[in-house]
Coordinates of C-alpha atoms in Angstrom, one line a residue:
Chain A
M166 CA 116.8 43.6 134.5
L167 CA 114.1 42.0 132.1
A168 CA 111.9 44.4 130.6
V169 CA 109.6 44.7 127.6
T170 CA 109.3 48.0 125.5
I171 CA 106.3 48.1 122.7
L172 CA 107.1 49.5 119.0
G173 CA 103.5 48.0 117.3
N174 CA 100.4 47.1 118.9
N175 CA 98.6 46.7 115.4
S176 CA 97.1 44.2 113.6
A177 CA 97.8 43.9 110.1
L178 CA 96.6 47.2 109.3
P179 CA 98.5 50.1 110.3
A180 CA 95.7 52.7 111.6
F181 CA 95.0 55.4 113.8
D182 CA 98.9 55.6 114.4
R183 CA 99.1 52.4 115.8
H184 CA 101.8 50.0 114.1
P185 CA 102.4 46.7 113.3
T186 CA 103.7 44.3 115.9
A187 CA 107.0 44.6 117.3
Q188 CA 108.7 44.8 120.6
V189 CA 111.8 44.5 122.2
V190 CA 113.0 42.9 125.5
T191 CA 115.8 44.3 127.5
M192 CA 117.4 41.6 129.2
E193 CA 120.7 42.0 131.0
D194 CA 122.9 43.6 128.7
Q195 CA 120.6 42.3 125.8
I196 CA 118.4 43.5 123.6
F197 CA 116.0 41.1 121.8
L198 CA 113.6 42.5 118.9
V199 CA 110.6 40.4 118.6
D200 CA 108.5 40.4 115.5
C201 CA 109.3 43.4 113.5
G202 CA 106.9 44.7 110.9
E203 CA 106.6 47.5 108.1
G204 CA 108.6 50.6 110.1
T205 CA 110.4 48.8 113.3
Q206 CA 113.4 50.9 112.5
M207 CA 111.4 54.5 112.5
Q208 CA 109.7 53.2 115.6
M209 CA 113.5 52.2 117.3
A210 CA 114.8 55.8 116.2
K211 CA 111.6 57.3 117.8
Y212 CA 111.9 56.1 120.8
K213 CA 116.0 55.9 121.3
I214 CA 116.2 52.3 120.7
R215 CA 119.6 51.4 119.4
R216 CA 119.9 48.9 117.1
S217 CA 123.5 48.0 117.8
K218 CA 122.3 46.3 120.9
I219 CA 120.5 43.9 118.9
N220 CA 122.6 40.7 118.2
Y221 CA 119.1 38.2 118.2
I222 CA 115.9 38.4 116.7
F223 CA 113.0 36.8 116.8
I224 CA 110.6 36.4 113.9
S225 CA 106.8 34.6 115.0
H226 CA 105.4 33.6 111.8
L227 CA 105.4 35.2 108.4
H228 CA 102.5 37.3 107.7
G229 CA 103.6 40.5 106.9
D230 CA 102.7 42.6 110.2
H231 CA 105.2 40.8 112.4
Y232 CA 108.5 40.8 109.5
F233 CA 108.0 43.4 106.5
G234 CA 110.2 45.7 108.5
L235 CA 113.1 42.9 108.9
I236 CA 114.9 43.7 105.2
G237 CA 114.7 46.9 105.9
L238 CA 116.0 46.8 109.1
L239 CA 118.8 44.2 108.3
T240 CA 120.5 46.5 105.4
S241 CA 120.3 49.4 107.3
M242 CA 122.3 47.7 109.9
G243 CA 124.7 47.0 107.4
L244 CA 124.6 50.4 105.8
L245 CA 125.7 51.9 109.7
G246 CA 128.8 49.7 109.5
R247 CA 127.7 47.0 111.7
T248 CA 130.1 44.3 112.4
Q249 CA 128.8 41.7 115.5
D250 CA 126.8 38.9 114.3
L251 CA 123.1 38.6 114.3
H252 CA 121.4 35.9 115.0
I253 CA 117.5 35.1 113.3
Y254 CA 115.3 32.9 114.6
A255 CA 111.9 32.4 112.5
P256 CA 110.1 29.7 110.2
A257 CA 112.2 28.1 107.8
A258 CA 110.8 30.5 104.6
L259 CA 111.9 33.6 105.5
E260 CA 116.0 32.7 104.8
G261 CA 115.0 32.6 100.9
I262 CA 113.2 35.4 101.4
I263 CA 116.0 37.8 102.8
G264 CA 118.7 36.4 100.7
L265 CA 116.7 37.2 97.0
Q266 CA 115.8 40.6 98.5
L267 CA 119.8 40.7 99.5
R268 CA 120.9 39.4 95.8
V269 CA 118.3 41.2 93.8
A270 CA 119.7 44.3 95.3
D271 CA 123.4 43.2 95.2
I272 CA 124.2 43.7 98.6
Q273 CA 126.9 42.2 100.9
L274 CA 126.2 42.6 104.5
S275 CA 129.2 43.6 106.7
Y276 CA 128.5 41.9 109.0
S277 CA 127.6 37.7 109.5
L278 CA 123.8 36.9 109.4
H279 CA 123.1 33.5 111.4
F280 CA 119.5 32.2 110.5
H281 CA 118.5 29.7 112.6
P282 CA 114.8 28.2 111.7
L283 CA 112.6 26.5 114.0
G284 CA 111.1 23.8 114.4
A285 CA 110.4 22.0 117.0
D286 CA 109.5 23.5 121.3
G287 CA 112.1 23.9 123.4
V288 CA 115.3 26.0 124.1
I289 CA 116.9 27.4 121.2
V290 CA 119.3 30.1 122.9
R291 CA 121.7 29.6 126.0
E292 CA 123.6 31.8 127.3
A293 CA 125.2 32.0 130.8
K294 CA 122.8 34.8 131.9
F295 CA 119.5 34.3 130.3
E296 CA 117.5 31.5 127.8
V297 CA 115.1 31.7 125.2
S298 CA 112.9 29.2 124.4
C299 CA 110.1 28.8 121.2
F300 CA 106.7 26.8 121.4
P301 CA 104.1 26.3 118.6
V302 CA 101.0 28.7 119.2
Y303 CA 97.6 28.1 116.4
H304 CA 97.6 30.7 113.6
R305 CA 96.3 30.4 109.9
I306 CA 100.2 29.3 109.2
E307 CA 103.2 27.9 111.0
C308 CA 103.4 30.3 113.9
W309 CA 105.3 30.5 117.3
G310 CA 105.6 32.1 120.7
F311 CA 108.8 32.9 122.4
R312 CA 109.6 32.5 126.1
F313 CA 112.3 34.6 128.0
R314 CA 113.9 33.7 131.2
E315 CA 116.5 35.0 133.1
V316 CA 119.2 32.2 134.2
R317 CA 120.6 33.8 137.7
P318 CA 121.8 31.9 140.8
F319 CA 118.9 31.5 143.3
R320 CA 121.3 31.7 146.8
R321 CA 123.2 35.1 147.8
V322 CA 126.2 34.6 149.7
N323 CA 126.1 36.6 153.1
P324 CA 130.1 37.1 153.3
E325 CA 130.4 37.6 157.1
K326 CA 128.6 34.5 157.6
A327 CA 130.7 32.7 155.1
R328 CA 133.8 33.9 156.3
Q329 CA 133.5 33.2 160.1
N330 CA 132.9 29.4 158.7
E331 CA 136.4 29.8 157.0
V332 CA 134.6 29.3 153.0
P333 CA 136.9 30.7 150.4
S334 CA 135.8 33.8 148.5
S335 CA 136.7 31.4 145.4
F336 CA 134.1 29.4 146.1
F337 CA 131.2 31.7 146.5
D338 CA 130.3 31.3 142.8
R339 CA 129.4 27.6 143.9
L340 CA 127.5 28.9 146.8
K341 CA 125.3 30.8 144.8
W342 CA 124.3 27.8 142.9
G343 CA 123.8 25.7 145.9
E344 CA 126.2 23.9 146.7
S345 CA 127.8 23.4 150.7
Y346 CA 131.5 23.3 150.9
L347 CA 133.8 20.6 152.5
R348 CA 136.3 21.9 154.4
K349 CA 139.7 20.6 154.8
D350 CA 139.1 20.0 158.4
G351 CA 136.1 17.8 157.4
I352 CA 133.4 20.0 158.7
L353 CA 130.6 20.3 156.4
V354 CA 129.5 23.8 155.6
E355 CA 125.4 23.9 154.7
N356 CA 125.0 26.2 152.2
Q357 CA 122.0 27.6 153.9
S358 CA 123.7 28.5 156.6
V359 CA 125.8 30.8 154.3
T360 CA 123.6 32.3 152.0
E361 CA 120.3 33.5 151.8
P362 CA 117.3 33.6 148.5
A363 CA 118.6 35.5 145.9
A364 CA 115.9 37.8 143.8
K365 CA 114.0 35.1 141.8
A366 CA 114.9 34.9 138.3
K367 CA 112.0 36.5 135.9
S368 CA 110.2 35.2 133.0
Y369 CA 108.5 37.0 130.1
A370 CA 106.7 34.8 127.4
Y371 CA 104.9 36.4 124.3
A372 CA 101.9 34.6 122.9
A373 CA 102.1 36.1 119.1
D374 CA 98.9 35.2 116.7
T375 CA 96.9 32.3 117.7
L376 CA 93.7 31.0 118.2
F377 CA 92.6 30.2 121.9
D378 CA 94.0 26.8 122.9
Q379 CA 94.9 25.7 126.8
R380 CA 97.9 23.9 125.3
I381 CA 99.5 27.4 125.4
A382 CA 98.6 27.8 129.1
D383 CA 101.2 25.3 129.8
Y384 CA 103.8 26.5 127.7
V385 CA 103.8 30.1 129.4
K386 CA 102.7 28.8 133.3
G387 CA 104.4 31.0 135.6
V388 CA 106.0 33.2 134.0
D389 CA 106.2 36.6 135.2
L390 CA 104.8 39.0 132.4
L391 CA 102.7 37.3 129.7
Y392 CA 102.0 38.9 126.7
H393 CA 99.1 37.5 124.7
E394 CA 97.5 38.9 121.4
T395 CA 93.7 40.2 121.8
T396 CA 92.7 40.8 118.3
Y397 CA 89.1 41.2 118.9
L398 CA 86.8 42.4 121.9
K399 CA 84.9 39.5 123.9
D400 CA 81.6 40.0 121.4
L401 CA 83.9 38.8 118.5
G402 CA 84.6 35.3 119.3
E403 CA 83.0 33.6 116.5
Q404 CA 84.8 36.1 113.8
A405 CA 88.2 35.6 115.9
G406 CA 87.9 31.9 115.8
K407 CA 87.6 31.7 111.7
R408 CA 90.6 33.9 111.7
F409 CA 93.2 32.3 113.9
H410 CA 93.2 35.1 116.2
S411 CA 92.2 35.6 120.3
T412 CA 89.7 37.7 121.9
T413 CA 90.1 39.9 125.1
A414 CA 88.7 37.0 127.2
Q415 CA 90.5 34.6 125.8
A416 CA 93.7 36.0 126.4
A417 CA 92.6 36.9 130.2
T418 CA 91.6 33.0 130.5
I419 CA 95.1 31.8 129.2
A420 CA 96.5 34.2 131.7
H421 CA 94.5 32.7 134.6
L422 CA 95.4 29.2 133.7
A423 CA 98.8 29.7 133.4
G424 CA 99.2 31.5 137.1
V425 CA 101.2 34.2 135.5
H426 CA 101.9 37.1 137.6
R427 CA 100.8 40.1 135.0
L428 CA 99.2 39.9 131.5
L429 CA 100.2 42.5 128.7
I430 CA 97.7 42.5 125.5
G431 CA 97.9 43.8 121.9
H432 CA 97.9 43.5 118.3
F433 CA 94.5 45.1 118.3
S434 CA 91.7 45.0 115.0
S435 CA 92.2 48.7 112.9
K436 CA 88.7 48.3 113.2
Y437 CA 88.9 49.8 116.6
E438 CA 90.2 53.2 117.7
K439 CA 89.3 53.7 121.5
L440 CA 91.2 50.7 122.9
Q441 CA 90.0 50.9 126.9
P442 CA 87.4 48.4 126.2
F443 CA 89.7 45.6 125.6
E444 CA 91.7 46.4 129.4
Q445 CA 88.0 46.5 130.8
E446 CA 87.6 42.7 129.6
A447 CA 90.5 41.5 130.4
R448 CA 90.9 42.9 133.6
D449 CA 86.9 41.7 134.6
I450 CA 88.8 37.8 134.3
F451 CA 92.4 38.4 134.8
P452 CA 92.7 41.7 137.0
N453 CA 96.5 42.4 136.6
T454 CA 95.9 43.0 133.0
D455 CA 97.6 46.3 130.8
L456 CA 97.3 47.1 127.5
A457 CA 100.8 47.2 124.9
M458 CA 101.3 50.9 124.5
E459 CA 103.8 52.0 121.7
G460 CA 106.8 53.4 123.4
V461 CA 105.9 52.3 127.0
T462 CA 108.4 50.3 128.7
Y463 CA 107.0 47.2 131.0
K464 CA 109.7 45.6 133.5
V465 CA 109.3 42.2 134.2
Chain B
M68 CA 95.7 68.4 86.4
L69 CA 99.3 67.6 87.2
A70 CA 101.1 67.9 90.6
V71 CA 103.6 65.3 92.6
T72 CA 103.1 64.7 96.1
I73 CA 106.2 63.7 98.5
L74 CA 106.2 61.0 100.5
G75 CA 109.8 60.4 101.5
N76 CA 113.1 62.8 100.1
N77 CA 115.7 60.3 102.2
S78 CA 118.1 58.6 100.8
A79 CA 118.6 54.6 102.4
L80 CA 119.0 55.3 106.2
P81 CA 115.7 56.9 107.6
A82 CA 117.2 59.8 109.6
F83 CA 116.2 63.1 110.7
D84 CA 112.6 62.4 110.2
R85 CA 112.6 61.6 106.7
H86 CA 111.4 58.8 105.1
P87 CA 112.6 56.7 102.3
T88 CA 111.8 57.5 98.6
A89 CA 108.0 57.5 97.6
Q90 CA 106.4 59.3 95.8
V91 CA 102.7 60.3 94.1
V92 CA 102.1 61.8 91.0
T93 CA 98.4 63.2 90.1
M94 CA 97.6 63.1 86.8
E95 CA 93.4 63.7 85.4
D96 CA 92.0 61.1 88.4
Q97 CA 94.7 59.1 88.6
I98 CA 97.6 59.0 91.1
F99 CA 100.6 56.7 90.4
L100 CA 102.7 56.0 93.1
V101 CA 106.1 56.2 92.0
D102 CA 108.7 54.6 94.3
C103 CA 107.6 52.7 97.8
G104 CA 110.1 52.8 100.2
E105 CA 109.3 51.3 103.9
G106 CA 106.7 53.2 105.8
T107 CA 104.7 54.5 102.4
Q108 CA 101.7 53.1 103.3
M109 CA 102.1 55.2 106.6
Q110 CA 102.7 58.6 105.1
M111 CA 100.1 57.7 102.7
A112 CA 97.9 57.9 105.9
K113 CA 99.5 60.9 106.9
Y114 CA 99.0 63.1 104.1
K115 CA 95.3 61.9 103.0
I116 CA 96.1 60.3 99.7
R117 CA 93.9 57.3 99.1
R118 CA 95.8 53.7 98.6
S119 CA 92.1 53.0 96.4
K120 CA 93.0 55.4 94.1
I121 CA 96.3 54.2 92.9
N122 CA 96.2 51.9 89.6
Y123 CA 99.7 52.3 88.8
I124 CA 102.6 51.7 90.6
F125 CA 106.7 52.5 89.3
I126 CA 109.2 51.0 90.8
S127 CA 112.9 52.4 89.9
H128 CA 115.0 49.7 91.3
L129 CA 115.4 47.2 93.7
H130 CA 117.1 48.7 96.4
G131 CA 115.5 48.5 99.6
D132 CA 114.6 52.1 99.9
H133 CA 112.4 52.7 96.6
Y134 CA 110.9 49.5 97.5
F135 CA 110.3 47.6 100.9
G136 CA 107.2 49.4 101.4
L137 CA 105.3 47.9 98.5
I138 CA 104.4 44.4 99.7
G139 CA 102.6 45.7 102.7
L140 CA 101.2 48.7 100.9
L141 CA 99.7 45.2 98.4
T142 CA 98.6 43.4 101.1
S143 CA 97.0 46.0 103.1
M144 CA 95.0 46.9 99.8
G145 CA 94.1 43.0 99.9
L146 CA 93.1 43.5 103.5
L147 CA 90.5 46.1 102.6
G148 CA 89.2 44.5 100.1
R149 CA 90.2 46.2 97.2
T150 CA 88.7 44.6 93.8
Q151 CA 90.2 46.7 90.9
D152 CA 93.4 45.7 89.0
L153 CA 96.7 47.0 90.0
H154 CA 99.5 47.2 87.8
I155 CA 103.1 47.4 88.9
Y156 CA 106.0 48.2 86.3
A157 CA 109.4 47.2 87.8
P158 CA 112.6 45.3 87.0
A159 CA 111.6 41.4 86.5
A160 CA 113.2 39.8 89.2
L161 CA 110.3 42.2 92.3
E162 CA 107.6 39.9 90.5
G163 CA 109.2 36.3 92.6
I164 CA 110.0 38.7 95.9
I165 CA 106.5 39.7 95.3
G166 CA 105.1 36.0 95.1
L167 CA 107.2 34.5 97.5
Q168 CA 106.4 36.9 100.2
L169 CA 102.3 36.4 99.8
R170 CA 102.4 32.6 99.3
V171 CA 104.6 31.8 102.5
A172 CA 101.8 33.7 104.1
D173 CA 99.0 31.9 102.7
I174 CA 97.4 35.0 101.3
Q175 CA 95.2 35.1 97.7
L176 CA 94.9 38.7 97.0
S177 CA 91.1 40.5 96.6
Y178 CA 92.8 41.7 93.5
S179 CA 94.0 41.0 90.4
L180 CA 97.9 42.3 90.7
H181 CA 99.5 42.6 87.3
F182 CA 102.9 42.6 86.8
H183 CA 104.6 44.2 83.9
P184 CA 108.7 43.9 83.9
L185 CA 110.8 46.6 82.5
G186 CA 112.8 46.2 79.6
A187 CA 113.6 48.8 77.1
D188 CA 113.0 52.8 77.3
G189 CA 109.9 54.1 75.7
V190 CA 106.1 53.9 76.4
I191 CA 104.7 51.9 78.8
V192 CA 101.5 52.9 79.7
R193 CA 99.3 54.4 76.9
E194 CA 95.5 55.8 78.3
A195 CA 93.2 58.3 76.5
K196 CA 93.9 61.5 78.8
F197 CA 98.0 60.3 80.0
E198 CA 101.1 58.3 78.9
V199 CA 103.7 57.1 80.8
S200 CA 107.1 56.1 79.2
C201 CA 110.9 54.9 81.2
F202 CA 114.1 55.4 80.3
P203 CA 117.3 53.8 81.7
V204 CA 119.0 55.8 84.3
Y205 CA 122.6 54.8 85.6
H206 CA 122.7 53.2 88.8
R207 CA 124.8 50.2 90.7
I208 CA 122.2 47.7 89.2
E209 CA 119.5 48.4 86.7
C210 CA 117.4 51.7 87.4
W211 CA 114.4 53.3 85.7
G212 CA 113.1 56.7 85.4
F213 CA 110.1 57.5 84.5
R214 CA 108.0 60.3 82.2
F215 CA 104.0 61.5 82.7
R216 CA 102.5 62.8 79.9
E217 CA 99.1 64.5 80.1
V218 CA 97.5 63.9 76.5
R219 CA 95.1 66.0 75.7
P220 CA 93.9 68.2 72.6
F221 CA 95.8 71.1 71.8
R222 CA 92.9 72.9 70.4
R223 CA 90.1 74.2 71.8
V224 CA 87.0 75.4 69.9
N225 CA 85.2 78.7 70.2
P226 CA 82.4 77.1 70.2
E227 CA 80.4 81.0 68.7
K228 CA 82.9 80.6 65.6
A229 CA 82.2 77.0 65.1
R230 CA 78.4 77.6 65.1
Q231 CA 78.5 80.4 62.5
N232 CA 81.2 78.1 60.4
E233 CA 78.2 75.8 60.4
V234 CA 80.0 73.0 62.3
P235 CA 77.9 70.1 64.0
S236 CA 78.8 70.0 67.6
S237 CA 79.7 66.7 66.7
F238 CA 82.8 67.3 65.1
F239 CA 84.2 69.2 67.8
D240 CA 86.4 66.5 69.6
R241 CA 87.8 66.2 66.0
L242 CA 88.6 69.8 65.8
K243 CA 90.2 70.1 69.3
W244 CA 92.5 67.5 67.6
G245 CA 93.5 70.1 64.7
E246 CA 90.9 68.5 62.3
S247 CA 89.4 70.9 59.9
Y248 CA 85.9 70.1 58.7
L249 CA 84.9 69.7 55.2
R250 CA 80.8 71.3 54.9
K251 CA 78.0 69.0 52.9
D252 CA 78.2 72.3 50.4
G253 CA 81.9 71.4 50.0
I254 CA 83.3 73.8 51.5
L255 CA 86.4 73.3 54.1
V256 CA 86.0 75.2 57.5
E257 CA 90.1 75.2 58.4
N258 CA 90.8 74.6 61.6
Q259 CA 92.1 77.4 62.9
S260 CA 89.5 79.6 62.0
V261 CA 87.7 78.0 64.8
T262 CA 89.3 77.1 67.2
E263 CA 92.8 78.5 69.3
P264 CA 95.5 77.0 70.7
A265 CA 94.6 74.8 74.6
A266 CA 96.8 74.9 77.3
K267 CA 99.8 72.9 77.0
A268 CA 99.8 69.7 78.0
K269 CA 102.3 69.3 81.1
S270 CA 105.4 66.6 81.4
Y271 CA 106.7 65.3 84.4
A272 CA 110.2 63.5 84.4
Y273 CA 111.7 61.3 87.7
A274 CA 114.8 60.5 87.6
A275 CA 115.9 57.8 90.7
D276 CA 118.7 56.8 91.8
T277 CA 122.3 58.0 88.9
L278 CA 125.0 58.6 88.3
F279 CA 125.8 62.3 86.4
D280 CA 124.9 61.3 83.0
Q281 CA 124.3 64.1 80.2
R282 CA 121.8 61.0 78.6
I283 CA 119.5 61.8 81.2
A284 CA 119.3 64.9 80.1
D285 CA 117.9 63.9 76.2
Y286 CA 115.4 61.5 78.3
V287 CA 114.1 64.2 79.6
K288 CA 114.4 67.1 77.4
G289 CA 111.7 69.9 77.6
V290 CA 109.3 68.4 80.8
D291 CA 107.9 71.0 82.8
L292 CA 109.3 69.8 85.9
L293 CA 111.9 66.9 86.7
Y294 CA 112.7 65.9 89.7
H295 CA 116.5 64.7 89.7
E296 CA 118.4 62.9 93.1
T297 CA 121.0 64.9 94.7
T298 CA 122.4 62.6 97.7
Y299 CA 125.2 64.5 97.9
L300 CA 126.1 68.3 98.1
K301 CA 128.7 69.3 95.5
D302 CA 131.7 68.9 97.2
L303 CA 131.6 65.3 97.7
G304 CA 131.5 64.7 93.8
E305 CA 133.7 61.8 93.9
Q306 CA 131.8 59.9 96.8
A307 CA 128.6 60.7 94.2
G308 CA 130.5 58.6 91.5
K309 CA 131.4 55.6 93.4
R310 CA 128.2 55.3 94.6
F311 CA 126.5 55.5 91.6
H312 CA 124.9 59.0 93.4
S313 CA 124.2 62.5 91.9
T314 CA 125.5 66.0 93.5
T315 CA 123.2 69.2 93.3
A316 CA 125.3 70.6 90.9
Q317 CA 125.5 67.8 88.5
A318 CA 121.3 67.9 89.0
A319 CA 121.1 71.7 88.1
T320 CA 123.4 70.7 85.4
I321 CA 121.1 67.6 83.6
A322 CA 118.3 70.4 84.3
H323 CA 119.8 73.2 82.3
L324 CA 121.2 71.1 79.4
A325 CA 117.4 69.4 79.1
G326 CA 115.7 72.5 79.2
V327 CA 113.4 71.5 81.5
H328 CA 111.4 74.3 83.6
R329 CA 111.0 73.4 86.7
L330 CA 113.9 70.8 89.1
L331 CA 112.7 69.3 92.4
I332 CA 115.8 67.3 94.4
G333 CA 115.4 64.7 96.7
H334 CA 117.0 61.5 98.0
F335 CA 119.3 63.7 100.5
S336 CA 122.2 61.2 102.1
S337 CA 121.3 60.7 105.4
K338 CA 124.5 62.6 106.6
Y339 CA 123.2 66.1 106.1
E340 CA 120.4 67.3 108.7
K341 CA 119.8 70.7 107.2
L342 CA 118.8 70.6 103.6
Q343 CA 119.1 74.7 103.0
P344 CA 122.5 74.1 101.1
F345 CA 121.0 71.7 98.6
E346 CA 118.2 74.3 97.4
Q347 CA 121.5 77.0 97.1
E348 CA 124.1 74.5 95.8
A349 CA 121.3 73.4 92.6
R350 CA 120.0 77.4 91.9
D351 CA 123.6 78.9 91.6
I352 CA 123.2 76.3 88.7
F353 CA 120.0 76.3 88.1
P354 CA 117.4 78.7 89.5
N355 CA 113.9 77.2 89.3
T356 CA 115.2 74.5 91.5
D357 CA 113.2 73.3 94.7
L358 CA 113.9 71.0 97.6
A359 CA 111.4 67.6 97.6
M360 CA 109.6 67.8 100.9
E361 CA 107.6 65.3 102.3
G362 CA 104.6 66.0 102.3
V363 CA 104.1 68.7 99.9
T364 CA 102.4 68.6 96.7
Y365 CA 104.1 70.4 93.6
K366 CA 101.8 71.5 90.7
V367 CA 103.1 70.9 87.6

């Protein structure tokens, strides 16, 4: 199971009851928090996201609408007596900001906070069942996108056939990863004769605030679901460029170039009350597009 | 007109749709913001408080539930193109936190931000029509209360009597402040013969997070409205003491000792869903007590 729940879909100024950027990615038994604008902990309460299930937080960049809610969440976790470790991946300067705010409040967190400064694209978390990597996007200040990928066997064992071929069940895990089995009598049981293709491992990419840049299409190539910012409608392409943001048409073009399955758009400017035109414009270029709506979970 | 509107009445952990501390004090044509917990700018939008009318912000102390919403408000004001000066009165360390957060975001505010570190009790803002002073309260870290006082003439001119006594209207302003008028013919027109007592200038005091301490009663003596924290009900006096907070009974005792007209209580612990017992316990000691409820304006 890989899914994304939107907690905030607006750009810098909160407006029309839309909130600054935050979303949670659910994968296996983990909940990842991606960006954490002001009020994220209240949004989590509203949408019944359990703070205690979060072990990893990823912050794309240090504009406030993407992280001003973080320190409140961290201190609340402490007040609730959290003991599990928490890992934060973010631009380096955030560590000093958090440290300073804890220091002036004379607060000792009840849990260990591990800060991992982002520095180069590539895998940043590698666990048995999932992998998270980061890639640069192109904003006014250092800014990162994140890619979440399930790690799962690509073959499914047919237990009946395996037993007929005298493969012991202790070898089944290796069958799932494509190995063939050499029996003691010297007969090789070809993997494909006792397995079938498994469901494909899913992937999700989050492209935070960025200019239109085709390099992003390379970084998110072939993901099942891509989130790409669309601060403006396509008629404001020049303004988008000046402010290091993207339009609907630009986000849809990246989705098309990257050959993703589905596109999710968000980070809408506060100047727009109605969001329908965003969907329409993006779908003109990339039909399988949806608006990122707060409180909605998008399954990958 | 002096009034207080509550934007957040909860203690550190947001709960039961109650928010961390923030309130606005309206006096003459000014709106003062007192403390600014996370989500204050959203609460201001909800309750139609105009950000642009705020020229002074007072922060009691640097626990997050009293200031984590400030940086978001400051940057939003910038995004909205504010040009008026803004004055912040707060413990000194806040200046560095704000500066660091603006720096890493590479943000130049569109307006001048004047930071005034709190250091000693006494008047901190003195304007023609109002005065604000601060006083120490007794919390785990440096913490301040604030007193807001209308400055207004204490006499009201009776224009008919003044004219009969040949006092020129250009002297009326001085009459209001109690002066008598010496006519050119040498006759003294006694102030009280041409004026009447004016409505009393009103005052409001905000006692932020604090232990029960009788010195606070001296600082807020005789104010028309006192806000005092009541994190706990009276049975948790010991816990309140350990955590540098107050109970209902303690807040009501301060109100009684100070001889204030009316008491407003807030900063309720997240452990309490129902607030009625707070009102009841405080009224047992100080009958003219009200719960500080979000979105409600309390006129002084």
